[in-house]
XYZ file of C-alpha atoms in Angstrom:
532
model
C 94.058 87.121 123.230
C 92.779 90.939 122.641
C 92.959 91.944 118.901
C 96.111 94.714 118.608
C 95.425 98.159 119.316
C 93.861 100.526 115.969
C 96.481 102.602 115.191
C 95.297 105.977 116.677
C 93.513 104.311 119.854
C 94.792 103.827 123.570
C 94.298 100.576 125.926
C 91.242 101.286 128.458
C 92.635 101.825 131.924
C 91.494 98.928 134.348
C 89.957 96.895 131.426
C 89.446 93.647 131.984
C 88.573 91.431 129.070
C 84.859 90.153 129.047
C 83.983 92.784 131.520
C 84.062 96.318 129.941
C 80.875 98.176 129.536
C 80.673 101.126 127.846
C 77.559 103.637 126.715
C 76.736 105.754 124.473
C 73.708 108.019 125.969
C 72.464 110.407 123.314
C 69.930 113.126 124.257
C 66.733 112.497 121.635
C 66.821 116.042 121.199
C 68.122 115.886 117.386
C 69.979 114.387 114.484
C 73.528 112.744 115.206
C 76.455 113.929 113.552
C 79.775 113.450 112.570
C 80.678 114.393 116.083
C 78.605 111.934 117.482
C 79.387 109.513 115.488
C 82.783 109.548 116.777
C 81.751 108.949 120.285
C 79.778 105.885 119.258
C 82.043 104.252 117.482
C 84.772 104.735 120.207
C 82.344 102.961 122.837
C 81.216 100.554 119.949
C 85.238 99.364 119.329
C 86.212 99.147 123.318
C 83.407 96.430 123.733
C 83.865 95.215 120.979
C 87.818 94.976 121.382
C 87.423 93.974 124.793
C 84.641 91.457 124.436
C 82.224 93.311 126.227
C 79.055 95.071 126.064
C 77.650 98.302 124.560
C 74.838 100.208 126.033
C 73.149 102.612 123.976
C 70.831 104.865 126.630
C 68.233 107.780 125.806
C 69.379 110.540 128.125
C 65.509 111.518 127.814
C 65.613 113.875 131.087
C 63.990 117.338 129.329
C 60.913 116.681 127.700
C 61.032 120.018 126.551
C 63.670 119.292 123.688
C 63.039 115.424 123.220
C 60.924 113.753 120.313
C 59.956 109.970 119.750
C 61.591 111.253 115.762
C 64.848 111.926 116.900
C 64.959 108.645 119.031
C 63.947 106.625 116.156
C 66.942 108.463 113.604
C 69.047 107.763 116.288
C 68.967 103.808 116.034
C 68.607 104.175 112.593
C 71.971 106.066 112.497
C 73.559 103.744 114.505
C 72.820 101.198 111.756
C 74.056 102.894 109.165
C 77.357 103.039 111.161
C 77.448 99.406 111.604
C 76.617 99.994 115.178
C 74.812 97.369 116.679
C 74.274 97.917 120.890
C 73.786 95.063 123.243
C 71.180 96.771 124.812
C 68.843 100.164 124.576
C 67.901 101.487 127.922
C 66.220 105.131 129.003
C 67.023 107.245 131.806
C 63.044 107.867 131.965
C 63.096 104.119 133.433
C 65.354 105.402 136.392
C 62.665 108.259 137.524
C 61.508 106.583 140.655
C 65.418 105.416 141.245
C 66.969 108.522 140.640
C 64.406 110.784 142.846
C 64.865 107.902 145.888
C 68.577 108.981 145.584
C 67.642 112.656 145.533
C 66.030 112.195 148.766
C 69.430 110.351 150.202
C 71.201 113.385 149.397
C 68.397 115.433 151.024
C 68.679 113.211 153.928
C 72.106 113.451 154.414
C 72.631 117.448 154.280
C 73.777 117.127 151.113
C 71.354 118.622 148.894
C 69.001 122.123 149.321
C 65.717 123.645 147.513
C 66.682 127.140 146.411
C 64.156 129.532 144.185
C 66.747 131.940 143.945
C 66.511 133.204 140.175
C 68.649 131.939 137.445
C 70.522 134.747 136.710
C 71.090 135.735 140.343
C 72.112 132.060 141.014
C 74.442 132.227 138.027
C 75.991 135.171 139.239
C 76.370 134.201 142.687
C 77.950 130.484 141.668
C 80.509 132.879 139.360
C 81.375 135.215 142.635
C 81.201 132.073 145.086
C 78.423 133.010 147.550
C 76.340 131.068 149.043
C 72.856 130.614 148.814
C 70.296 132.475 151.811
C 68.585 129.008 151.482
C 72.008 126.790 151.587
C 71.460 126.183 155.474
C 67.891 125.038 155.601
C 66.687 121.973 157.654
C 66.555 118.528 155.996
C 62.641 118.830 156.313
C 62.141 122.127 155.066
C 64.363 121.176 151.956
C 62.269 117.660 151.694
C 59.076 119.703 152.086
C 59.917 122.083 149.521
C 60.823 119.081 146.699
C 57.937 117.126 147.473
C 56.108 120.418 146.520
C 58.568 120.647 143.433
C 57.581 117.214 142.612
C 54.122 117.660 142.977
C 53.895 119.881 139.957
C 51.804 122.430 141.534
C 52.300 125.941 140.586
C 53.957 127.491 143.605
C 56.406 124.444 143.176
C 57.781 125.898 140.008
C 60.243 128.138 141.351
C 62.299 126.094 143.436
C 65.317 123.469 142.182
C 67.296 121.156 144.214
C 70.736 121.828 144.919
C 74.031 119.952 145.441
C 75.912 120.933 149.069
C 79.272 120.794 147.959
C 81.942 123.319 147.853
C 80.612 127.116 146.629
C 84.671 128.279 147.433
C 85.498 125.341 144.735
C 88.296 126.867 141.812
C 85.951 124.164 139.770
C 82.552 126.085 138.817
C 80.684 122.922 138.264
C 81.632 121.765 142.447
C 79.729 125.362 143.275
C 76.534 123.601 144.223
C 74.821 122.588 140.670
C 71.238 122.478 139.930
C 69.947 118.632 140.193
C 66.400 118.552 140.034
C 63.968 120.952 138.164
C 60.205 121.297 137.987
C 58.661 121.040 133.983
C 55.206 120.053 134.759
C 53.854 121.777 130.991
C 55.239 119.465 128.814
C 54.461 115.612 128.433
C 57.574 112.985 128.398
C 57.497 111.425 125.747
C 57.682 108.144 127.000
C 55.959 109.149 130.428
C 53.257 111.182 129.238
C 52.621 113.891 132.476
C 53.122 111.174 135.432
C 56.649 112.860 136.395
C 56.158 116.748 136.866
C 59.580 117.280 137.972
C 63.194 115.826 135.777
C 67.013 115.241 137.354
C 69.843 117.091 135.063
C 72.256 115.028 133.609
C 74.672 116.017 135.996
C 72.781 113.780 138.799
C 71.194 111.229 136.463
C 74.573 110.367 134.922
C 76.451 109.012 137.306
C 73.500 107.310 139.035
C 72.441 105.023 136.116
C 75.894 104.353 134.781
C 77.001 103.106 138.412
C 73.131 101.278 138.543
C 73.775 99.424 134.788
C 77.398 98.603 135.648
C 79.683 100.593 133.047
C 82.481 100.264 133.583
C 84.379 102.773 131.637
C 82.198 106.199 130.966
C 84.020 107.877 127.973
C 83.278 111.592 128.092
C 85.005 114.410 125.913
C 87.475 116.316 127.291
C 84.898 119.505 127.810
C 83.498 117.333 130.633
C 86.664 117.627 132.766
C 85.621 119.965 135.227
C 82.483 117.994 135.688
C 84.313 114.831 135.974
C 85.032 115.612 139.723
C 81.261 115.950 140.036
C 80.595 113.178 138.488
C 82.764 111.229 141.101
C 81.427 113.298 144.163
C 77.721 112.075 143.009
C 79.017 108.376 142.708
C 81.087 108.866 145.817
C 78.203 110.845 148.362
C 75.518 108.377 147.343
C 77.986 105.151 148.029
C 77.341 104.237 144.247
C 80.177 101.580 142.711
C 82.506 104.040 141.065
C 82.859 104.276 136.849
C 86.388 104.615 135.552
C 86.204 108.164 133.195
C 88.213 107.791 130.040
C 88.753 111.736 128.283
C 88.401 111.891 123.989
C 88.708 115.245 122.269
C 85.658 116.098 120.348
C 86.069 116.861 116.586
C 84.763 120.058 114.852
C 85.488 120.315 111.332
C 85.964 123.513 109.037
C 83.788 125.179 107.654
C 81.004 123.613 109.402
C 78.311 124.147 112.631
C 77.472 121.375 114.640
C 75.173 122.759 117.193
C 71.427 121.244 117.057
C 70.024 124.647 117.325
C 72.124 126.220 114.211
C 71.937 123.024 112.221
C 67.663 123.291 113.022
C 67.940 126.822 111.837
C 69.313 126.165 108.023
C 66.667 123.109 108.072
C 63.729 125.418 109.240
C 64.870 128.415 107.306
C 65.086 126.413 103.817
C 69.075 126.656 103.310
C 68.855 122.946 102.862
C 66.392 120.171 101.898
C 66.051 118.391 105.219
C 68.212 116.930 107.917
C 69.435 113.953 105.086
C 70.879 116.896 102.820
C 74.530 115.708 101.693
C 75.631 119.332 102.827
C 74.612 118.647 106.522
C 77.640 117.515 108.854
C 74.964 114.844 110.506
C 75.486 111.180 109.814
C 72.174 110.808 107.419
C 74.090 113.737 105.477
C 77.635 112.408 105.612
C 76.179 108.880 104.529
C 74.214 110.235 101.485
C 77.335 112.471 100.295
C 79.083 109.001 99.968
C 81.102 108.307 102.830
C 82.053 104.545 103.135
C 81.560 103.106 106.630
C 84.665 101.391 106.951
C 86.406 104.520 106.197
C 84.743 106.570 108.645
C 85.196 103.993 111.424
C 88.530 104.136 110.490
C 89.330 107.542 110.383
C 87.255 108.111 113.666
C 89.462 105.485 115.520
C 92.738 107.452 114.096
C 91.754 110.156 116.381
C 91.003 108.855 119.263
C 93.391 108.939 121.623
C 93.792 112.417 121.379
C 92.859 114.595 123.928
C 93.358 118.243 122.049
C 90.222 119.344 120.664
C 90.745 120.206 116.677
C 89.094 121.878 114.115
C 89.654 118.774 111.426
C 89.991 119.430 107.970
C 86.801 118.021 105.568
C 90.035 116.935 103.060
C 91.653 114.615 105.174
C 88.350 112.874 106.107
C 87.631 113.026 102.398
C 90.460 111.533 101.098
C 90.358 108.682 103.878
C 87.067 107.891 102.444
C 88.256 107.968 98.583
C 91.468 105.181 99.252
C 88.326 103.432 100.149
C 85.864 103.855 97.824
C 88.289 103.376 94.956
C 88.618 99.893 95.611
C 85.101 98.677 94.340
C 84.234 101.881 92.056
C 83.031 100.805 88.987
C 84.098 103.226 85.873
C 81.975 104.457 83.769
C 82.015 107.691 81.384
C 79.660 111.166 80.801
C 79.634 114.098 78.748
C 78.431 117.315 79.697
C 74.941 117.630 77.509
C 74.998 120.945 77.005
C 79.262 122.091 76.722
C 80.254 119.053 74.380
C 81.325 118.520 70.693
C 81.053 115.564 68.034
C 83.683 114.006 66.271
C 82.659 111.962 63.671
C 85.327 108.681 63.445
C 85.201 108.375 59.407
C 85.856 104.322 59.829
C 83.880 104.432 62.836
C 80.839 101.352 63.050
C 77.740 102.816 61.823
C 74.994 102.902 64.512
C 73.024 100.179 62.965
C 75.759 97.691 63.305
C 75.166 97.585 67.059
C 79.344 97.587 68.158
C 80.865 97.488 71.471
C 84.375 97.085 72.762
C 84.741 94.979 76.338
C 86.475 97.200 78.858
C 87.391 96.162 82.734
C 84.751 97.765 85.153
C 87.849 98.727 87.163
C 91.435 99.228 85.367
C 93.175 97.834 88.633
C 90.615 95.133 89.529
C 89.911 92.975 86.444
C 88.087 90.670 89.069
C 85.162 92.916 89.466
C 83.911 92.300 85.876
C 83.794 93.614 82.338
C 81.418 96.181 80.672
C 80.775 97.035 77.359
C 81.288 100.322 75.694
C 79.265 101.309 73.025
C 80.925 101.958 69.574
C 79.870 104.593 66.722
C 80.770 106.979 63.854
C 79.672 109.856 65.988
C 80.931 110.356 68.796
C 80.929 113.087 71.711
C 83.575 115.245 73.452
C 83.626 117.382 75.642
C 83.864 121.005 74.787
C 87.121 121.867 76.600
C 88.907 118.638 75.970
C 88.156 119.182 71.767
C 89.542 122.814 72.767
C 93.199 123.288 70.375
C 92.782 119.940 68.901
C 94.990 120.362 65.255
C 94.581 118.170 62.411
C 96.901 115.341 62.214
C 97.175 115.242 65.636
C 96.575 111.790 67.032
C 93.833 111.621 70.522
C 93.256 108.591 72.431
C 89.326 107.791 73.250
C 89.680 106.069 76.593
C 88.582 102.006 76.729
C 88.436 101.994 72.589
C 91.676 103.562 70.942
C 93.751 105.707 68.957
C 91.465 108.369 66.406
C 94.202 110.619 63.893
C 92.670 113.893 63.368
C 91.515 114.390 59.723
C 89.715 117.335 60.296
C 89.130 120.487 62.445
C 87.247 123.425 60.873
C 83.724 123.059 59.852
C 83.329 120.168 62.361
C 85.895 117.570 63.659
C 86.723 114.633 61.880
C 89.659 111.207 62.520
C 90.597 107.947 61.143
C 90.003 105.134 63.939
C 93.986 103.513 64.013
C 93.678 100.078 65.106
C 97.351 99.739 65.748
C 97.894 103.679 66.722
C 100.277 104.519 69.752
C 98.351 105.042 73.163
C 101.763 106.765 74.773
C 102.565 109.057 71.924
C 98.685 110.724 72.458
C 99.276 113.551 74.658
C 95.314 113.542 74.579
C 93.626 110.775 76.678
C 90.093 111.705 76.544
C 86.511 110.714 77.741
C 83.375 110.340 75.552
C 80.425 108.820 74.765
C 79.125 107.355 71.903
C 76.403 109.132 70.269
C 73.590 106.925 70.365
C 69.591 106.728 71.641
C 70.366 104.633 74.559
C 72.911 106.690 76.582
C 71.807 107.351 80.146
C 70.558 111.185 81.017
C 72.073 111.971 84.072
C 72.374 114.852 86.578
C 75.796 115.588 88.147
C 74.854 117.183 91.254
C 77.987 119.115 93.419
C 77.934 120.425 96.652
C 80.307 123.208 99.093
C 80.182 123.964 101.948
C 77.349 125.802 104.218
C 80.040 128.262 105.821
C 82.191 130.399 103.917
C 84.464 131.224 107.497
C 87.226 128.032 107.888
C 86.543 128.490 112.189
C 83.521 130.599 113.798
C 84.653 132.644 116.928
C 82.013 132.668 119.990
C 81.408 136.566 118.748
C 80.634 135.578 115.001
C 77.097 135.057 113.761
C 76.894 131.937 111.838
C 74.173 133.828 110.222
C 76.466 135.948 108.454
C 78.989 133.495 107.075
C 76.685 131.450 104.900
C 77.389 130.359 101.497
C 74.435 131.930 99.132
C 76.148 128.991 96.447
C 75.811 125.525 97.591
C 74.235 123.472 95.412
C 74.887 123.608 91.690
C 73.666 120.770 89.199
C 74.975 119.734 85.237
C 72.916 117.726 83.082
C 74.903 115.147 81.681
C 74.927 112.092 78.813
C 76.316 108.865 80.146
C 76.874 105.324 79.025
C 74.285 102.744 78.911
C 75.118 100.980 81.485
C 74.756 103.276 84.037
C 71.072 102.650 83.848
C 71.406 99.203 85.608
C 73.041 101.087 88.817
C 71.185 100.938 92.265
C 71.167 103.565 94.695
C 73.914 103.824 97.067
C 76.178 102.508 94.469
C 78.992 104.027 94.476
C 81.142 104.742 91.147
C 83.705 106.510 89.097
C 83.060 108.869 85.974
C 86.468 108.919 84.396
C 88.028 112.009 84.381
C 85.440 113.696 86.809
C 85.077 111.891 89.760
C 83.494 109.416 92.231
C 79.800 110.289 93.010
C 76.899 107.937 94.624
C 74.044 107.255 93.199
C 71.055 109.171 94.691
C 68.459 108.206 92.384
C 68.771 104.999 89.320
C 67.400 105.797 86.340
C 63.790 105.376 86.074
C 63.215 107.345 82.499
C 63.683 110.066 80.211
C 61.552 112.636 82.515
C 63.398 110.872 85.495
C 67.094 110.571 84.752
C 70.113 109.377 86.918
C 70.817 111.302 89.712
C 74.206 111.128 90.756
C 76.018 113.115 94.026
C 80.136 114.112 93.477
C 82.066 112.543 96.364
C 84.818 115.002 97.430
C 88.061 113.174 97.013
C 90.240 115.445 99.512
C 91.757 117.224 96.903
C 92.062 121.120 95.906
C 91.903 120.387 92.026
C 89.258 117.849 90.087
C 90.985 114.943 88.953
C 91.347 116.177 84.925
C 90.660 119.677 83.316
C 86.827 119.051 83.860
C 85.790 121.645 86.286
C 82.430 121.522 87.642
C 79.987 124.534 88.724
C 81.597 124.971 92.152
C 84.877 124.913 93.882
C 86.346 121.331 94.419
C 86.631 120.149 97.978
């Protein structure tokens, strides 16, 4: 019995249980993002669901854009998503396979060598006329790809062409390129033995027919090529692949393209293709997203077929019902914007006194932690801001503290029985003591300040100059035991993953804010830069 339906997904047309394979067939041509990352995990939960198989496939067919570093980040990606394919396969394996079904197409009158120009042939597939080479002989046009093939010079200029319909109301039927001659650059996998590369238009079809998927799930941009698709699989007598249509996601306030996202790497706006500003899954993953949560809210989505520009918050606050689960608490104090109060009945440092607090108010389960105790402790500036004498402040996981005293320095009286709901004041601190943890607080915003670029905007001229901002900070003790990736709370400000533990004094905590998908910080602590 199949597991029910996610909430957000569709059943798979024509699925049968132990039998569905699907692919995911990334070009090695860059980073993934959050984009891909929803087209993985789509193919990842219909095998899954279905008890079939995933294929994960190197579309590696322009060696011109493709990099044994990009295939590697791939599969590491992939792990970090939980993603774990049945197989990895290349379309560089297919060469030979692909090129013999060339040649069928050639033989059958359904396929032409054309050196007509690019922009010429782009104008001419736009105003639907034909090709002066559309009518050649099956030998001349086998003549002339051999020639292609062989990589020699006069080769360069021609490309094999579909036959198929240049009156088509679908641009893509107008006779597409399939074959093209790139005899500079090495594969990298191949090295120089091919000196000629299918598209993906003709390679596509081919190998998923050839490694039996059964259901190729393509965004909905793909529909007009979907009838190409089929007339490939269809001409060449290949068994046919059911197509199942997913909207792609953009997101405000954000570029996804490899060649804009390369351009803020090269050009220094951000620290590498791992920067927790970056929309790809390396960047999403070190901002603090929680797997689960992104599977989740991936799966939500897809059945839809309307492509929409998704708001960060929603994904955000997906991510934070999550993470708030298993987020230990913990408390900081802004080093430099802070004030002591000096608790008159307070344990003097020597005495060594802590209080035991739950590591998580709603989970006792996850453990206890201690809280340091002392006569001097530390606020921070704004909360101490209008604080009267005789007015009675709760410091959070220890107690009640009556003011005594306000000018000249602030001074209370500890109350061991004092009321915690009468204190309009519920306050973080810290005690002020040689062991506290230095930390950095380190917040992010987004790249672009535009919520949705048109096709006429340049990107270039909606970037954020602010996007990075970073507060030193004095936290508990404990916070020096934490690992990276661990994920925690600092009451009052906010959930943020650990980038870097604590090594020393010259090498403090590093710690990055996790948006929590709302339009206001969680108390009156504001950070540097606008809350997302």
């Amino acid at each position: 019995k199949l597991e029910p339906l996610v909430a957000g997904m569709n059943a798979l047309e024509g699925a049968t249980p132990g039998q569905v394979v699907t692919r995911f067939p990334p070009e090695p041509s860059g980073y993934l993002h959050v984009g891909h990352a929803k087209a993985c995990l789509l193919n990842d939960y219909y095998a899954r669901r279905y008890r079939g198989r995933l294929i994960l496939r190197f579309d590696d067919t322009n060696p011109s854009k493709e990099k044994e570093e990009y295939q590697a980040s791939i599969i590491e990606d992939l792990a970090k998503l939980g993603v774990k394919p049945d197989v990895v396969t290349f379309t560089s394996d297919y060469f030979p396979t692909i090129r013999g079904y060339a040649e069928r197409l050639i033989e059958a009158g359904n396929a032409f060598m054309d050196d007509t120009p690019q922009e010429q042939m782009q104008q001419e597939r736009m105003d639907r006329v034909e090709s002066v080479h559309r009518n050649q002989t099956v030998k001349e046009t086998m003549d002339k790809f051999k020639l292609m093939c062989s990589g020699k010079a006069e080769g360069a200029k021609w490309c094999l062409r579909a036959k198929i319909d240049m009156s088509s109301v679908n641009g893509t039927m107008r006779d597409p390129v399939l074959f093209r001659q790139n005899a500079a650059t090495a594969h990298h996998r191949s090295g120089t033995m091919y000196k000629a590369y299918p598209t993906y238009d003709l390679a596509c079809p081919i190998v998923d027919s050839l490694e039996g998927v059964t259901h190729a799930l393509r965004t909905t941009e793909y529909n007009d090529r979907d009838e190409q698709y089929r007339w490939i699989q269809k001409t060449l007598d290949l068994r046919p692949t059911r197509i199942h249509s997913f909207a792609r996601m953009n997101f405000m306030y954000t570029v996804l393209s490899k060649r804009k996202l390369t351009w803020f790497v090269e050009n220094g706006y951000v620290t590498g293709w791992d920067d927790a500003r970056f929309p790809t899954v390396r960047g999403v993953v070190r901002r603090g997203i929680d797997i689960g949560s992104l599977r989740n809210f991936m799966c939500s989505q897809g059945a839809s077929r309307r492509v929409v520009n998704m708001e960060w918050n929603k994904f955000w606050a997906e991510n934070k019902q999550e993470i708030d689960k298993r987020a230990k608490r913990f408390m900081a104090i802004d080093k430099e914007n802070h004030v002591k109060l000096t608790v008159t009945n307070g344990p003097d440092v020597e005495t060594r006194s802590f209080a035991s607090a739950d590591c998580h108010p709603k989970d006792p389960s996850i453990g206890k932690r201690i809280v340091r105790l002392a006569k001097e402790v530390l606020l921070e500036a704004v909360d101490a801001d209008g604080i009267v004498e005789g007015e009675e402040i709760v410091l959070m996981r220890w107690g009640v503290v009556k003011i005594t005293k306000v000018d000249g320095g602030l001074e209370g009286t500890y109350l061991p029985d004092g009321d915690f709901k009468a204190a309009k004041r519920k306050l973080s601190w810290i005690a002020s003591v040689a062991e506290n943890t230095p930390c950095v607080l380190t917040e992010f915003d987004n790249l672009i300040i535009k919520e949705k670029l048109e096709e006429d905007d340049k990107f270039e001229d909606n970037i954020n100059p602010d996007t990075l901002a970073t507060s030193d900070a004095i936290g508990d003790a404990g916070l020096k035991a934490l690992k990276e990736n661990d994920i925690i709370q600092l009451e009052r400000r906010g959930y943020y993953r650990v980038d870097r533990p604590y090594v020393n004094e010259t090498k403090p905590l590093i710690l990055y804010m996790i948006p929590d998908g709302k339009a206001k910080a969680m108390s009156g602590l504001k950070g540097k830069l606008a809350h997302r």
